[in-house]
Amino acid sequence: MIEARRLHILRAVADHRTVTAAAAALYLTPSAVSQQLTALEQETGHRLVERGAKGVRLTPAGEILLSHTNAVLAQLERAEAELAAYGAGEAGTVTVAAFATGIAQVVAPAVARLAASAPGIRIRVQDAEGDASLPMVLDRQVDVAVAVEYRGAPPADDPRLTHVPLYAEPFDAVVPLTHRLADGPEVPLAELAKDPWIGPYPGNPCHDVVVLACENAGFQPRLEHSSDDFRAVVALASADVGVALVPRSALRGMDLTGVVVRPVDGVAPTRRVFAAVRRGAEGHPLIRPVLDALRAAAEDA
């Protein structure tokens, strides 16, 4: 009989592409992961992985088992949820990973709501960029991710995850006070093609939003300054070293001395924010109220 914990290991290896990375995510040693994979191959009677210079890839038999693994693990999550409901699990800890402005926009208000509506639920919050929180959910390091759609992200129909849409917000143009477009009501992105740009590092989902918006306007932004902290981005713009696109919620309460904030002319670049849990866990009596509170906070934002 196939052991479920070995299926967790198979999925981690498929996600991370190396035994070492999968072991780190699962808090195991690489040798332990290799031993469990060997045992799984013995249980199934098939070779499941192939090791090469660039890492590990699944064999066709491994891909077949992985497709069933996603369904099996989702069903186990549902079983845990139903058992917890049967036991009237009204108290416990839920860990939420979210990016900084997502924490301010929806996570913190959701925590305040839960303190009144479900005082037995304790929330632990971890600051993680939108592209980092989804692997943390899949690796069972956290229970809920508040993440951003980005190129390469698991799609909404990914069999490993359940997505809960929360909100979408536009990016505004941030230019120095002395900029030639500072006096206009809106900023046409195409007219910023020759400007130096300030923006997040590649890998940050907001980097993808900025680059894609500029590509749609007909140019590649010349990113001369990089920071994942939007306060730093705005400070650099106020120093007249470049222009930027910044999510509207990130600008709230920020010192905007030295810059002008304007909406983008036409279709504004937008980031779409959602919550994600392991598929099957959305009905857990501790996780369901957290998702409901996040949705309510997003509606009120």
Short mmCIF file of C-alpha atoms in Angstrom, two decimals:
data_model
loop_
_atom_site.label_atom_id
_atom_site.label_comp_id
_atom_site.label_asym_id
_atom_site.label_seq_id
_atom_site.Cartn_x
_atom_site.Cartn_y
_atom_site.Cartn_z
CA MET A 1 0.00 0.00 0.00
CA ILE A 2 1.25 3.50 -0.88
CA GLU A 3 1.96 5.72 2.14
CA ALA A 4 0.53 9.25 1.97
CA ARG A 5 3.68 10.83 3.44
CA ARG A 6 5.65 9.47 0.50
CA LEU A 7 3.18 11.12 -1.85
CA HIS A 8 3.92 14.42 -0.08
CA ILE A 9 7.58 13.84 -0.82
CA LEU A 10 6.94 12.98 -4.47
CA ARG A 11 4.98 16.21 -4.93
CA ALA A 12 7.67 18.26 -3.21
CA VAL A 13 10.32 16.80 -5.52
CA ALA A 14 8.13 17.55 -8.54
CA ASP A 15 7.59 21.13 -7.33
CA HIS A 16 11.20 21.90 -6.39
CA ARG A 17 13.00 19.86 -9.07
CA THR A 18 15.84 18.80 -6.80
CA VAL A 19 16.05 16.41 -3.86
CA THR A 20 17.99 18.98 -1.84
CA ALA A 21 15.38 21.73 -2.30
CA ALA A 22 12.51 19.33 -1.57
CA ALA A 23 14.28 18.15 1.57
CA ALA A 24 14.77 21.72 2.78
CA ALA A 25 11.10 22.51 2.21
CA LEU A 26 10.01 19.41 4.11
CA TYR A 27 12.58 19.81 6.92
CA LEU A 28 14.14 16.46 6.02
CA THR A 29 17.62 15.43 4.98
CA PRO A 30 18.30 14.75 1.30
CA SER A 31 19.14 11.15 2.16
CA ALA A 32 15.77 10.74 3.89
CA VAL A 33 13.97 12.08 0.81
CA SER A 34 15.93 9.72 -1.44
CA GLN A 35 15.12 6.78 0.82
CA GLN A 36 11.41 7.61 0.77
CA LEU A 37 11.43 7.92 -3.03
CA THR A 38 13.13 4.54 -3.30
CA ALA A 39 10.54 3.03 -0.96
CA LEU A 40 7.74 4.58 -3.03
CA GLU A 41 9.22 3.08 -6.19
CA GLN A 42 9.29 -0.31 -4.48
CA GLU A 43 5.68 0.10 -3.37
CA THR A 44 4.49 0.98 -6.86
CA GLY A 45 6.82 -1.29 -8.81
CA HIS A 46 7.78 1.57 -11.12
CA ARG A 47 10.69 3.93 -11.54
CA LEU A 48 9.23 7.32 -10.64
CA VAL A 49 12.13 9.78 -10.89
CA GLU A 50 15.19 10.29 -13.04
CA ARG A 51 18.21 12.09 -11.67
CA GLY A 52 20.40 14.23 -13.90
CA ALA A 53 22.97 17.01 -13.77
CA LYS A 54 20.22 19.64 -13.69
CA GLY A 55 18.13 17.98 -10.97
CA VAL A 56 15.30 15.48 -10.82
CA ARG A 57 12.41 14.95 -13.19
CA LEU A 58 9.48 12.58 -13.03
CA THR A 59 9.25 9.60 -15.33
CA PRO A 60 5.97 8.98 -17.20
CA ALA A 61 4.99 6.63 -14.36
CA GLY A 62 5.88 9.37 -11.87
CA GLU A 63 3.67 11.85 -13.74
CA ILE A 64 0.76 9.40 -13.58
CA LEU A 65 1.22 8.94 -9.85
CA LEU A 66 1.56 12.71 -9.34
CA SER A 67 -1.83 13.32 -10.99
CA HIS A 68 -3.39 10.93 -8.49
CA THR A 69 -1.30 12.39 -5.66
CA ASN A 70 -2.95 15.80 -6.02
CA ALA A 71 -6.40 14.20 -5.74
CA VAL A 72 -5.41 11.94 -2.83
CA LEU A 73 -3.83 14.74 -0.80
CA ALA A 74 -6.80 17.01 -1.43
CA GLN A 75 -9.11 14.27 -0.18
CA LEU A 76 -6.97 13.83 2.93
CA GLU A 77 -7.25 17.57 3.58
CA ARG A 78 -11.04 17.23 3.32
CA ALA A 79 -10.98 14.28 5.73
CA GLU A 80 -8.99 16.33 8.25
CA ALA A 81 -11.45 19.19 7.82
CA GLU A 82 -14.47 16.96 8.44
CA LEU A 83 -12.84 15.32 11.46
CA ALA A 84 -12.00 18.73 12.86
CA ALA A 85 -15.58 19.82 12.29
CA TYR A 86 -16.84 16.68 13.99
CA GLY A 87 -14.63 17.46 16.94
CA ALA A 88 -16.00 21.03 16.99
CA GLY A 89 -12.56 22.43 16.40
CA GLU A 90 -13.26 26.00 17.39
CA ALA A 91 -9.79 26.80 18.74
CA GLY A 92 -6.36 26.59 17.16
CA THR A 93 -3.70 28.44 15.20
CA VAL A 94 -3.79 29.35 11.51
CA THR A 95 -0.65 30.68 9.83
CA VAL A 96 -1.11 33.23 7.03
CA ALA A 97 1.68 34.32 4.67
CA ALA A 98 1.10 37.60 2.83
CA PHE A 99 2.99 40.47 1.23
CA ALA A 100 3.30 43.74 3.16
CA THR A 101 0.48 45.75 1.58
CA GLY A 102 -1.76 42.67 1.58
CA ILE A 103 -1.21 42.45 5.32
CA ALA A 104 -2.26 46.07 5.72
CA GLN A 105 -5.15 45.83 3.25
CA VAL A 106 -6.89 42.61 4.27
CA VAL A 107 -4.94 40.44 6.72
CA ALA A 108 -4.79 42.86 9.65
CA PRO A 109 -8.51 43.80 9.30
CA ALA A 110 -9.36 40.09 9.06
CA VAL A 111 -7.41 39.40 12.27
CA ALA A 112 -9.41 42.15 14.01
CA ARG A 113 -12.68 40.63 12.74
CA LEU A 114 -11.74 37.16 13.94
CA ALA A 115 -10.85 38.47 17.40
CA ALA A 116 -14.52 39.38 17.76
CA SER A 117 -16.22 36.59 15.78
CA ALA A 118 -13.93 33.61 16.44
CA PRO A 119 -11.77 34.39 19.49
CA GLY A 120 -10.54 30.80 19.68
CA ILE A 121 -8.68 31.14 16.40
CA ARG A 122 -5.15 32.50 16.77
CA ILE A 123 -3.59 33.95 13.62
CA ARG A 124 0.14 33.92 12.99
CA VAL A 125 1.19 36.25 10.16
CA GLN A 126 4.36 35.92 8.10
CA ASP A 127 5.55 38.56 5.64
CA ALA A 128 6.25 36.88 2.30
CA GLU A 129 6.21 38.15 -1.27
CA GLY A 130 3.37 36.96 -3.47
CA ASP A 131 5.56 34.49 -5.35
CA ALA A 132 6.96 32.97 -2.14
CA SER A 133 3.76 32.33 -0.20
CA LEU A 134 2.24 29.76 -2.57
CA PRO A 135 5.15 27.30 -2.27
CA MET A 136 4.93 27.80 1.51
CA VAL A 137 1.31 26.59 1.41
CA LEU A 138 2.16 23.61 -0.79
CA ASP A 139 5.07 22.68 1.48
CA ARG A 140 2.74 22.90 4.53
CA GLN A 141 4.83 25.67 6.09
CA VAL A 142 1.75 27.90 6.31
CA ASP A 143 -2.01 27.32 6.05
CA VAL A 144 -3.12 30.31 3.96
CA ALA A 145 -1.34 32.46 1.38
CA VAL A 146 -2.42 35.93 0.30
CA ALA A 147 -0.76 36.17 -3.07
CA VAL A 148 -0.74 38.05 -6.37
CA GLU A 149 -1.28 36.68 -9.86
CA TYR A 150 1.99 36.61 -11.77
CA ARG A 151 3.51 34.96 -14.80
CA GLY A 152 4.37 31.41 -13.86
CA ALA A 153 2.04 31.27 -10.86
CA PRO A 154 -0.08 28.15 -10.34
CA PRO A 155 -3.35 28.78 -12.24
CA ALA A 156 -6.72 29.09 -10.54
CA ASP A 157 -7.60 25.50 -11.54
CA ASP A 158 -4.38 24.03 -10.15
CA PRO A 159 -5.41 20.69 -8.55
CA ARG A 160 -3.18 21.34 -5.54
CA LEU A 161 -4.77 24.62 -4.47
CA THR A 162 -8.09 26.36 -3.89
CA HIS A 163 -8.09 30.03 -4.92
CA VAL A 164 -10.31 32.66 -3.28
CA PRO A 165 -10.34 35.99 -5.18
CA LEU A 166 -9.99 38.99 -2.83
CA TYR A 167 -9.45 42.26 -4.70
CA ALA A 168 -7.84 43.96 -7.68
CA GLU A 169 -6.08 47.28 -7.48
CA PRO A 170 -4.56 49.63 -10.08
CA PHE A 171 -1.01 50.87 -10.23
CA ASP A 172 -0.50 54.64 -10.37
CA ALA A 173 2.36 56.49 -12.03
CA VAL A 174 4.79 58.17 -9.62
CA VAL A 175 6.96 60.88 -11.17
CA PRO A 176 9.19 63.63 -9.72
CA LEU A 177 7.64 67.05 -9.12
CA THR A 178 9.79 68.49 -11.91
CA HIS A 179 8.83 65.84 -14.45
CA ARG A 180 7.47 67.06 -17.77
CA LEU A 181 4.21 65.09 -17.25
CA ALA A 182 3.67 66.14 -13.62
CA ASP A 183 1.02 68.73 -14.47
CA GLY A 184 -1.24 66.45 -16.50
CA PRO A 185 -4.34 64.72 -15.09
CA GLU A 186 -3.09 61.32 -16.29
CA VAL A 187 0.21 59.83 -17.43
CA PRO A 188 0.41 58.06 -20.81
CA LEU A 189 2.84 55.20 -20.27
CA ALA A 190 4.20 55.38 -23.81
CA GLU A 191 5.59 58.83 -23.04
CA LEU A 192 7.79 57.34 -20.30
CA ALA A 193 9.62 55.04 -22.71
CA LYS A 194 12.88 57.00 -22.55
CA ASP A 195 12.83 57.68 -18.80
CA PRO A 196 14.91 55.77 -16.28
CA TRP A 197 12.70 53.51 -14.15
CA ILE A 198 12.57 52.43 -10.51
CA GLY A 199 10.89 49.14 -9.70
CA PRO A 200 10.83 45.81 -7.88
CA TYR A 201 13.35 43.08 -8.55
CA PRO A 202 12.61 40.33 -11.09
CA GLY A 203 10.71 37.56 -9.35
CA ASN A 204 8.51 39.99 -7.45
CA PRO A 205 5.00 39.74 -8.96
CA CYS A 206 4.82 43.56 -9.14
CA HIS A 207 7.86 43.50 -11.42
CA ASP A 208 5.81 41.45 -13.88
CA VAL A 209 2.92 43.95 -13.72
CA VAL A 210 5.24 46.88 -14.45
CA VAL A 211 7.11 45.18 -17.29
CA LEU A 212 3.91 43.86 -18.90
CA ALA A 213 2.25 47.29 -18.74
CA CYS A 214 5.25 48.88 -20.42
CA GLU A 215 5.38 46.14 -23.05
CA ASN A 216 1.70 46.76 -23.82
CA ALA A 217 2.60 50.44 -24.24
CA GLY A 218 5.28 49.49 -26.77
CA PHE A 219 8.57 49.56 -24.85
CA GLN A 220 10.79 47.80 -22.36
CA PRO A 221 11.33 49.86 -19.19
CA ARG A 222 14.95 50.82 -18.49
CA LEU A 223 15.07 49.74 -14.85
CA GLU A 224 18.05 51.55 -13.36
CA HIS A 225 17.08 51.30 -9.69
CA SER A 226 15.55 48.30 -7.91
CA SER A 227 13.81 47.84 -4.58
CA ASP A 228 10.96 45.66 -3.33
CA ASP A 229 10.12 48.35 -0.76
CA PHE A 230 7.74 50.87 -2.31
CA ARG A 231 8.74 53.50 0.24
CA ALA A 232 12.23 53.28 -1.20
CA VAL A 233 10.83 53.43 -4.74
CA VAL A 234 8.91 56.64 -3.96
CA ALA A 235 11.91 58.14 -2.16
CA LEU A 236 14.08 57.53 -5.22
CA ALA A 237 11.45 59.12 -7.47
CA SER A 238 11.40 62.17 -5.18
CA ALA A 239 15.17 62.35 -5.67
CA ASP A 240 14.47 62.76 -9.40
CA VAL A 241 16.30 59.61 -10.49
CA GLY A 242 13.42 57.95 -12.31
CA VAL A 243 9.74 57.15 -12.63
CA ALA A 244 7.73 54.24 -11.27
CA LEU A 245 4.43 52.39 -11.17
CA VAL A 246 3.23 51.68 -7.63
CA PRO A 247 0.12 49.82 -6.36
CA ARG A 248 -2.41 52.35 -5.09
CA SER A 249 -2.72 50.74 -1.65
CA ALA A 250 1.05 50.95 -1.15
CA LEU A 251 0.86 54.74 -1.45
CA ARG A 252 -1.59 55.19 1.41
CA GLY A 253 -0.06 57.02 4.33
CA MET A 254 3.26 57.38 2.54
CA ASP A 255 5.31 60.59 2.44
CA LEU A 256 4.75 61.82 -1.12
CA THR A 257 6.81 64.99 -0.79
CA GLY A 258 8.75 65.52 -3.97
CA VAL A 259 6.59 63.35 -6.23
CA VAL A 260 3.34 63.55 -8.14
CA VAL A 261 0.98 60.57 -8.27
CA ARG A 262 -1.22 60.30 -11.33
CA PRO A 263 -3.48 57.58 -12.75
CA VAL A 264 -2.29 55.89 -15.91
CA ASP A 265 -4.00 56.97 -19.12
CA GLY A 266 -6.17 54.20 -20.57
CA VAL A 267 -6.31 50.71 -19.05
CA ALA A 268 -4.45 50.87 -15.75
CA PRO A 269 -1.96 48.15 -14.84
CA THR A 270 -3.63 46.01 -12.18
CA ARG A 271 -2.59 43.38 -9.68
CA ARG A 272 -5.12 40.75 -8.67
CA VAL A 273 -4.90 39.47 -5.14
CA PHE A 274 -6.26 36.15 -3.92
CA ALA A 275 -6.06 33.80 -0.97
CA ALA A 276 -4.97 30.21 -1.49
CA VAL A 277 -5.10 27.06 0.63
CA ARG A 278 -4.29 23.45 -0.10
CA ARG A 279 -7.20 21.96 -1.99
CA GLY A 280 -9.58 20.30 0.39
CA ALA A 281 -8.57 22.48 3.35
CA GLU A 282 -11.02 25.27 2.52
CA GLY A 283 -13.72 23.54 4.60
CA HIS A 284 -11.57 23.15 7.72
CA PRO A 285 -13.38 24.76 10.70
CA LEU A 286 -10.31 26.84 11.53
CA ILE A 287 -9.44 27.87 7.96
CA ARG A 288 -12.95 28.57 6.68
CA PRO A 289 -13.53 31.52 9.08
CA VAL A 290 -10.15 32.96 8.10
CA LEU A 291 -11.07 32.88 4.41
CA ASP A 292 -14.47 34.42 5.19
CA ALA A 293 -12.79 37.19 7.21
CA LEU A 294 -10.31 37.89 4.40
CA ARG A 295 -13.18 38.15 1.88
CA ALA A 296 -15.12 40.51 4.16
CA ALA A 297 -12.04 42.69 4.72
CA ALA A 298 -11.46 42.88 0.97
CA GLU A 299 -15.06 43.96 0.39
CA ASP A 300 -14.71 46.76 2.98
CA ALA A 301 -11.31 47.97 1.75
#
